[in-house]
N, CA, C and O atoms as CSV, one atom per row, in Angstrom:
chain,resi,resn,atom,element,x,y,z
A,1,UNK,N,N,-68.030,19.849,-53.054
A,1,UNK,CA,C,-69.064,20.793,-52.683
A,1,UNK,C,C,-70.422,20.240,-53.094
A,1,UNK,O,O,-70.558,19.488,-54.058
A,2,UNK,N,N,-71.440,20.660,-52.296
A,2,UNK,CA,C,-72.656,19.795,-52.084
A,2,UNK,C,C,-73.824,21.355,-52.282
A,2,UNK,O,O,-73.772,22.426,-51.678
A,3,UNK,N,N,-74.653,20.953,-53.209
A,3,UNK,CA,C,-75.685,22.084,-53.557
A,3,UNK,C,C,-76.751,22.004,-52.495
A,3,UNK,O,O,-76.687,20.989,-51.802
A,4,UNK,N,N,-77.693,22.832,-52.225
A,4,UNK,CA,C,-78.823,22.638,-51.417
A,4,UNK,C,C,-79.709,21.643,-51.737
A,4,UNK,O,O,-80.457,21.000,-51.000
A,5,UNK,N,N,-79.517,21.582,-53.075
A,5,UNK,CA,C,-80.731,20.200,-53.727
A,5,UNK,C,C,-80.213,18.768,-53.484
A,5,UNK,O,O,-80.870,17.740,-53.317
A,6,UNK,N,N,-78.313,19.025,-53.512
A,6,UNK,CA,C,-77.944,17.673,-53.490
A,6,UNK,C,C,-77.785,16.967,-52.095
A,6,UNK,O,O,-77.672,15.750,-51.949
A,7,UNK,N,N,-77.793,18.067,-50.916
A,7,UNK,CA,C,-77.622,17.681,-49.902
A,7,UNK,C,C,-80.189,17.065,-49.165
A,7,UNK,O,O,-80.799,16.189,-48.551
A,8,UNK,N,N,-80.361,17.964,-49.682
A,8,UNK,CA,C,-81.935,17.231,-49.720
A,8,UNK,C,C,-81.985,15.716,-50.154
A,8,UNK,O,O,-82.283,14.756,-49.443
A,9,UNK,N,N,-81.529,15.723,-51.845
A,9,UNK,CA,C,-81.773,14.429,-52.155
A,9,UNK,C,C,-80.946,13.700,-50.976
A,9,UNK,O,O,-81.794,13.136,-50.284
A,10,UNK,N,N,-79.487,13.434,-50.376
A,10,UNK,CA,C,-78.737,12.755,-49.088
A,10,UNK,C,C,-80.429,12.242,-48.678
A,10,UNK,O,O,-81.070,11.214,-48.896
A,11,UNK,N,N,-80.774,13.750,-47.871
A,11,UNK,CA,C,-81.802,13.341,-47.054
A,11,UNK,C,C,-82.889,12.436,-47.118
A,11,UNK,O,O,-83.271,11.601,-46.298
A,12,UNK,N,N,-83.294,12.730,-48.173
A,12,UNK,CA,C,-84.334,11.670,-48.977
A,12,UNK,C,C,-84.053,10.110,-48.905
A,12,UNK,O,O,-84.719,9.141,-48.540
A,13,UNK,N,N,-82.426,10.341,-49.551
A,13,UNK,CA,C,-81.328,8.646,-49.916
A,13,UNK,C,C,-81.368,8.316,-48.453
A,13,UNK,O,O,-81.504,7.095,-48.374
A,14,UNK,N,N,-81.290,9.039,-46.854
A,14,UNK,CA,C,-80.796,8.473,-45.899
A,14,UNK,C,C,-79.652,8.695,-45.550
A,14,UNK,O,O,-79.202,8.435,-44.434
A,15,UNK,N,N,-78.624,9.562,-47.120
A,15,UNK,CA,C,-76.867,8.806,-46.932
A,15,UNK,C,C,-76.574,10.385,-46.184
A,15,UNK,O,O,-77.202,11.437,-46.305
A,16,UNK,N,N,-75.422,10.068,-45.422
A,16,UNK,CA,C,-74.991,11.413,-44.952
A,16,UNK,C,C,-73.888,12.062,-45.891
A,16,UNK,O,O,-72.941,11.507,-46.449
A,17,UNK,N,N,-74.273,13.384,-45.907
A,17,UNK,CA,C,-73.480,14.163,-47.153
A,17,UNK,C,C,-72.038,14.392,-47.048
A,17,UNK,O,O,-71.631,14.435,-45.887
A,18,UNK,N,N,-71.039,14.572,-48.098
A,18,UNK,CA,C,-69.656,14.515,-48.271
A,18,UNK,C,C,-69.225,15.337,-47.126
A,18,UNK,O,O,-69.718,16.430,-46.849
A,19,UNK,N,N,-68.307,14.771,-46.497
A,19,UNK,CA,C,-67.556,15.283,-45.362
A,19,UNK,C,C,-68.099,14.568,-44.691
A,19,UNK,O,O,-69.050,13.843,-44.980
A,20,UNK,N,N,-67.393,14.720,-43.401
A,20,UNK,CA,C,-67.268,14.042,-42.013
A,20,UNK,C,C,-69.049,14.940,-40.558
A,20,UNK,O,O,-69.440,16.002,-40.073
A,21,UNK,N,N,-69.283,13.864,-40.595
A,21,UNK,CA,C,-70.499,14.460,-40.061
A,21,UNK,C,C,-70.292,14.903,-38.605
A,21,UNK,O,O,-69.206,14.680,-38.071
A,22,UNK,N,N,-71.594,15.716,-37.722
A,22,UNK,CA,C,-71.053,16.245,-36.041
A,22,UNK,C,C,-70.924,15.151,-35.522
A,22,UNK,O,O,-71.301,14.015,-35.812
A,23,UNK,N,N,-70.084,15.801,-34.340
A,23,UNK,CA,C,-70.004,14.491,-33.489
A,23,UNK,C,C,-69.072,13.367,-33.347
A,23,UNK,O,O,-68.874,12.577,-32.424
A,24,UNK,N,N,-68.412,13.549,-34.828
A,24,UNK,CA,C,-68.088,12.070,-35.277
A,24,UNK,C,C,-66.186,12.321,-34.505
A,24,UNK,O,O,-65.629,13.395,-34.275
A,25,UNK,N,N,-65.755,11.201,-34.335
A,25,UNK,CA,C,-64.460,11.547,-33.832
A,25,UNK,C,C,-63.310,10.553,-34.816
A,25,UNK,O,O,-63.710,9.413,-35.048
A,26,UNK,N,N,-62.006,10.917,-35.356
A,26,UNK,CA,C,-61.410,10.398,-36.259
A,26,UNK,C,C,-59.933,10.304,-35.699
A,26,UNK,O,O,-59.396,11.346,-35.321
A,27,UNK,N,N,-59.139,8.899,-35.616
A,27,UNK,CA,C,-57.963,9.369,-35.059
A,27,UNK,C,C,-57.351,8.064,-35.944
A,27,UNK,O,O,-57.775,6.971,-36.321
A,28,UNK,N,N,-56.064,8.857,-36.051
A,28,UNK,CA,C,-55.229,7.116,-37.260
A,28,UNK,C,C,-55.532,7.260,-38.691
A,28,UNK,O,O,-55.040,6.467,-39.494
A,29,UNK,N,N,-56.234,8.125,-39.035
A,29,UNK,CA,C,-57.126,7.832,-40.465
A,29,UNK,C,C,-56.743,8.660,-41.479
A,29,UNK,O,O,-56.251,9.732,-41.125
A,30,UNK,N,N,-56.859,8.400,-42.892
A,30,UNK,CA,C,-56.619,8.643,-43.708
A,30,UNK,C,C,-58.456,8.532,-44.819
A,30,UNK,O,O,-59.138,7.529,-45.029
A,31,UNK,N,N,-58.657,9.715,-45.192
A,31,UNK,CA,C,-59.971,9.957,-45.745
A,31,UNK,C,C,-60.275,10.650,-46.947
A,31,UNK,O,O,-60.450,11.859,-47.095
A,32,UNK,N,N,-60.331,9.391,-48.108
A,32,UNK,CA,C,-59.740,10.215,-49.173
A,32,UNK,C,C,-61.335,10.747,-49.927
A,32,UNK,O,O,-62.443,10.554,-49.426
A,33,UNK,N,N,-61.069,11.388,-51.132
A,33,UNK,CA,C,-62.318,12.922,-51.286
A,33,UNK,C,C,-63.596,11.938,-51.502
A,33,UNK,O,O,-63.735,10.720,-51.607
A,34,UNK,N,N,-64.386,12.969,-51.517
A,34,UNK,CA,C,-65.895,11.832,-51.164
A,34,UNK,C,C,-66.132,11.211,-50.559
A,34,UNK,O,O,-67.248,10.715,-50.407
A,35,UNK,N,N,-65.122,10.988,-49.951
A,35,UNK,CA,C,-66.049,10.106,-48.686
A,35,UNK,C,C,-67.138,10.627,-48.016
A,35,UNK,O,O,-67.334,11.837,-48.129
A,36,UNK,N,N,-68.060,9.806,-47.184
A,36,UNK,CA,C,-69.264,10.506,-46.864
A,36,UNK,C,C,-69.204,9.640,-45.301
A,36,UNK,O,O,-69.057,8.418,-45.250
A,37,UNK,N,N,-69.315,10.324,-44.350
A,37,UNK,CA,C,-69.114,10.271,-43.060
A,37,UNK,C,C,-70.277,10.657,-42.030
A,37,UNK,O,O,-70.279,11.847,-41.714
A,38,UNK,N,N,-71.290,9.835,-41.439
A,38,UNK,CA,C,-72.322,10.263,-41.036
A,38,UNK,C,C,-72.007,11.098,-39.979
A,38,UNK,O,O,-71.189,11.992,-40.195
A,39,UNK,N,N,-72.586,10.963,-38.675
A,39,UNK,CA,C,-73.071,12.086,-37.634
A,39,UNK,C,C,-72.528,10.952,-36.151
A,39,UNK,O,O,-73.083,9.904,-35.820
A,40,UNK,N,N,-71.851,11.312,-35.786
A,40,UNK,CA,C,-71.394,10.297,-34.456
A,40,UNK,C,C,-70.624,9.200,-34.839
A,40,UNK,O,O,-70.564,8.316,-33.985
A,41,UNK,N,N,-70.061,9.015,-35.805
A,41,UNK,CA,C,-69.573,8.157,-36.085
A,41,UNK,C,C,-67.719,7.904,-35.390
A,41,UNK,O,O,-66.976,8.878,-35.508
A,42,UNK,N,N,-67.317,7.002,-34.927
A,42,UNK,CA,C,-66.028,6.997,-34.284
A,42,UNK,C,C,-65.064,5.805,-34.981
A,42,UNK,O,O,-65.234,4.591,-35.089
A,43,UNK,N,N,-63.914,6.749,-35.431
A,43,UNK,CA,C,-62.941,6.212,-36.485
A,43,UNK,C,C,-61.721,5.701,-35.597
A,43,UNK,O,O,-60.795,6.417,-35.980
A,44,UNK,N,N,-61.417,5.180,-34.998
A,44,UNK,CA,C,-60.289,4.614,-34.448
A,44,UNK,C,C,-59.197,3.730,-34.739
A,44,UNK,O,O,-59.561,3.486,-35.890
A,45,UNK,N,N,-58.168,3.070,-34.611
A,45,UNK,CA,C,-57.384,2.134,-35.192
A,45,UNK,C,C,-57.049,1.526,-33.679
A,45,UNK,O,O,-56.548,2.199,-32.779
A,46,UNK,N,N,-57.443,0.041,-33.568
A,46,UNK,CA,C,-57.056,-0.282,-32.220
A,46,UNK,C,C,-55.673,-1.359,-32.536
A,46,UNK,O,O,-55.655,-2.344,-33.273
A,47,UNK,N,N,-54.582,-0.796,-31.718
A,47,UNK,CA,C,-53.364,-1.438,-32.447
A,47,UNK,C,C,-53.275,-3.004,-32.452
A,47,UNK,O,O,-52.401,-3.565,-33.112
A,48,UNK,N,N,-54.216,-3.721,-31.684
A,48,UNK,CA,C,-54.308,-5.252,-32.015
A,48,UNK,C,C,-54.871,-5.303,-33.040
A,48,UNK,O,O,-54.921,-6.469,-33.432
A,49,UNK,N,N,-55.393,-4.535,-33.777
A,49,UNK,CA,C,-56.386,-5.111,-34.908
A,49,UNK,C,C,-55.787,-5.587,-35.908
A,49,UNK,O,O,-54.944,-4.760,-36.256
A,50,UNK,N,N,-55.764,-6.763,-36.766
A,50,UNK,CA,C,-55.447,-7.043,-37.683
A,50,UNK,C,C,-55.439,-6.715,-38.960
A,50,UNK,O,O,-56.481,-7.151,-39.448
A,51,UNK,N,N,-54.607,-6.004,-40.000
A,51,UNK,CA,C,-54.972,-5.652,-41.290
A,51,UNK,C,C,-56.513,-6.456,-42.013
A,51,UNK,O,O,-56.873,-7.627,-42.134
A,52,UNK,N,N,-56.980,-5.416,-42.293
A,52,UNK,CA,C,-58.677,-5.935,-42.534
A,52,UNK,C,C,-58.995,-5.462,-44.093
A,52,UNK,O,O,-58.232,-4.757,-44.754
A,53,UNK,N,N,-59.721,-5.760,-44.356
A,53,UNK,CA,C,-60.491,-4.976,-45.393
A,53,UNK,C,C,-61.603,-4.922,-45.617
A,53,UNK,O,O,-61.894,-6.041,-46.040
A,54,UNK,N,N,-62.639,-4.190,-45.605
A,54,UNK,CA,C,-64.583,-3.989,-45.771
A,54,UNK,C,C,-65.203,-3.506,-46.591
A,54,UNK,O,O,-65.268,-2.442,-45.974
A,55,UNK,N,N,-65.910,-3.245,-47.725
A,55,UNK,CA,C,-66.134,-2.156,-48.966
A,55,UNK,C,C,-65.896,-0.911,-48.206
A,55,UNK,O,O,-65.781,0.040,-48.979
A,56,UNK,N,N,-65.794,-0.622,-47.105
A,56,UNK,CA,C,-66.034,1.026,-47.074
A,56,UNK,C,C,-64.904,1.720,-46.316
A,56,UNK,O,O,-64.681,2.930,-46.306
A,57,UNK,N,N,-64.098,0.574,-45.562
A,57,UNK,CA,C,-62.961,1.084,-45.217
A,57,UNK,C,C,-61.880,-0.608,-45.062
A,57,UNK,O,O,-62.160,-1.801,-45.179
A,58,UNK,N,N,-60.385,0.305,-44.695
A,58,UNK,CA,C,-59.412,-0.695,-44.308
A,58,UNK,C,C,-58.564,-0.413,-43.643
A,58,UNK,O,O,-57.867,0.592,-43.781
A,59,UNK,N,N,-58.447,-1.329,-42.709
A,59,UNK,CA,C,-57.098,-1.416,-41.712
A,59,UNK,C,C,-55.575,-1.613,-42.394
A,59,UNK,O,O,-55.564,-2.371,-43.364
A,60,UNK,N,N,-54.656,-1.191,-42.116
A,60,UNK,CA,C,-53.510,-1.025,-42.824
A,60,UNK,C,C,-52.447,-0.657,-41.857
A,60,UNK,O,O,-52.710,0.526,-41.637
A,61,UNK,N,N,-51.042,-1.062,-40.902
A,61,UNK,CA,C,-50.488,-1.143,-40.547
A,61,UNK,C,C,-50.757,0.423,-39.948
A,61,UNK,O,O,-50.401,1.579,-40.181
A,62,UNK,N,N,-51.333,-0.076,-39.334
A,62,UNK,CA,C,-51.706,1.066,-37.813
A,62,UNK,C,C,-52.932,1.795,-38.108
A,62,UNK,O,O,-53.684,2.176,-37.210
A,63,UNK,N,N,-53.189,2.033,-39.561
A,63,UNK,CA,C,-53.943,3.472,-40.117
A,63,UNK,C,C,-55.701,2.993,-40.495
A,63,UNK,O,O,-55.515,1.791,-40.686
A,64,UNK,N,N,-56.717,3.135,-40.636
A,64,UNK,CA,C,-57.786,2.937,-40.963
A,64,UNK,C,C,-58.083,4.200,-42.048
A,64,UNK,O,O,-58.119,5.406,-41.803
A,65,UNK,N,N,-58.268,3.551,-43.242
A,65,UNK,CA,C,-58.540,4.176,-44.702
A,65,UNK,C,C,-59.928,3.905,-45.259
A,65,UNK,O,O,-60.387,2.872,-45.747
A,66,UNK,N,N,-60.567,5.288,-45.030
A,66,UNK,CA,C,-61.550,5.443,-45.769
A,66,UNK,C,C,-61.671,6.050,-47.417
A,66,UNK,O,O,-61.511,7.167,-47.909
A,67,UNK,N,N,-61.990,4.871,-47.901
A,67,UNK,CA,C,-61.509,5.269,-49.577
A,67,UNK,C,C,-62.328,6.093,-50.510
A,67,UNK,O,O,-63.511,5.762,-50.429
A,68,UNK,N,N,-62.168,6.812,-51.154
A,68,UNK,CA,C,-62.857,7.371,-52.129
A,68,UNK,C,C,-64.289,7.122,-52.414
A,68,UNK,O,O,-64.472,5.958,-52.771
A,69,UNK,N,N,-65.431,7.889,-52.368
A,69,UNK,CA,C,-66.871,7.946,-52.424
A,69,UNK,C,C,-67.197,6.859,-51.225
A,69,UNK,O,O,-68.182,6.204,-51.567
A,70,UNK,N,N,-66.846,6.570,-50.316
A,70,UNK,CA,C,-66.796,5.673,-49.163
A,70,UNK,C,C,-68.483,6.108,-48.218
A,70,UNK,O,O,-68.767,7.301,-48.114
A,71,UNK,N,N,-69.167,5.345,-47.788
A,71,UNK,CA,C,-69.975,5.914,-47.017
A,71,UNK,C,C,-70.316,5.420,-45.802
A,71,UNK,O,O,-70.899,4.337,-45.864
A,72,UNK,N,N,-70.107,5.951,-44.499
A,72,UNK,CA,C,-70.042,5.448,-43.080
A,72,UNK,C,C,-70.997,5.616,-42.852
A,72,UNK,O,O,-71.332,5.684,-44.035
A,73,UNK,N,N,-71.934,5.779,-42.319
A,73,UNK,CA,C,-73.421,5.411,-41.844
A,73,UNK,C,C,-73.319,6.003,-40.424
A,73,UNK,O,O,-72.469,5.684,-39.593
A,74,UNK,N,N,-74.378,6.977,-40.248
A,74,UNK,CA,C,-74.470,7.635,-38.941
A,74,UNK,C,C,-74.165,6.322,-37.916
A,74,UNK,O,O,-74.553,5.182,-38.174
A,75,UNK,N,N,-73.288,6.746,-36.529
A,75,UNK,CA,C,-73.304,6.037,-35.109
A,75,UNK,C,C,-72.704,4.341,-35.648
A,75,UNK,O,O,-73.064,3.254,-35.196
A,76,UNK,N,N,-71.837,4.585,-36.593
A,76,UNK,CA,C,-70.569,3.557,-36.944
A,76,UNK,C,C,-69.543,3.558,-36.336
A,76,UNK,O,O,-68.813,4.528,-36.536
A,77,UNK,N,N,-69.039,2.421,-35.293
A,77,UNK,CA,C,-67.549,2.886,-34.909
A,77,UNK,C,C,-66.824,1.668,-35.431
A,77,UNK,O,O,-67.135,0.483,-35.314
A,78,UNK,N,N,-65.700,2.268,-36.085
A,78,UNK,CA,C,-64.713,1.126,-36.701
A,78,UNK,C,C,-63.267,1.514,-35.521
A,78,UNK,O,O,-62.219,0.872,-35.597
């Protein structure tokens, strides 16, 4: 849960606040707490993709994992 002050400061930082922002579409995924999920952002798992790994998320035998305090950046598609 996000206070009115803490979701301002986001605004200030740029970062988009905890939870999954509008717009955004998520399929395959696994999104563990804190993560922070901008606004349009599209989460997909494309089944050629190769097990990956990035600071902010990872590919994993089919699934794309967004890990703990994770932050996606508005109009990201993984």
């Amino acid at each position: 849960f996000e206070t009115d002050e803490n979701k301002a400061e986001n605004r200030r930082l740029g970062r988009p606040d905890i939870g999954i922002g509008d717009g955004s579409v998520i399929e395959a995924a696994i999104i563990d707490k804190n993560a922070r999920i901008g606004r349009n952002v599209h989460i997909r798992n494309i089944p050629e993709r190769p097990d990956s790994e990035t600071g902010n998320w990872v590919a994993r035998e089919g699934l794309i994992i967004i890990p703990k305090s994770a932050v996606i950046p508005d109009g990201t598609e993984i």
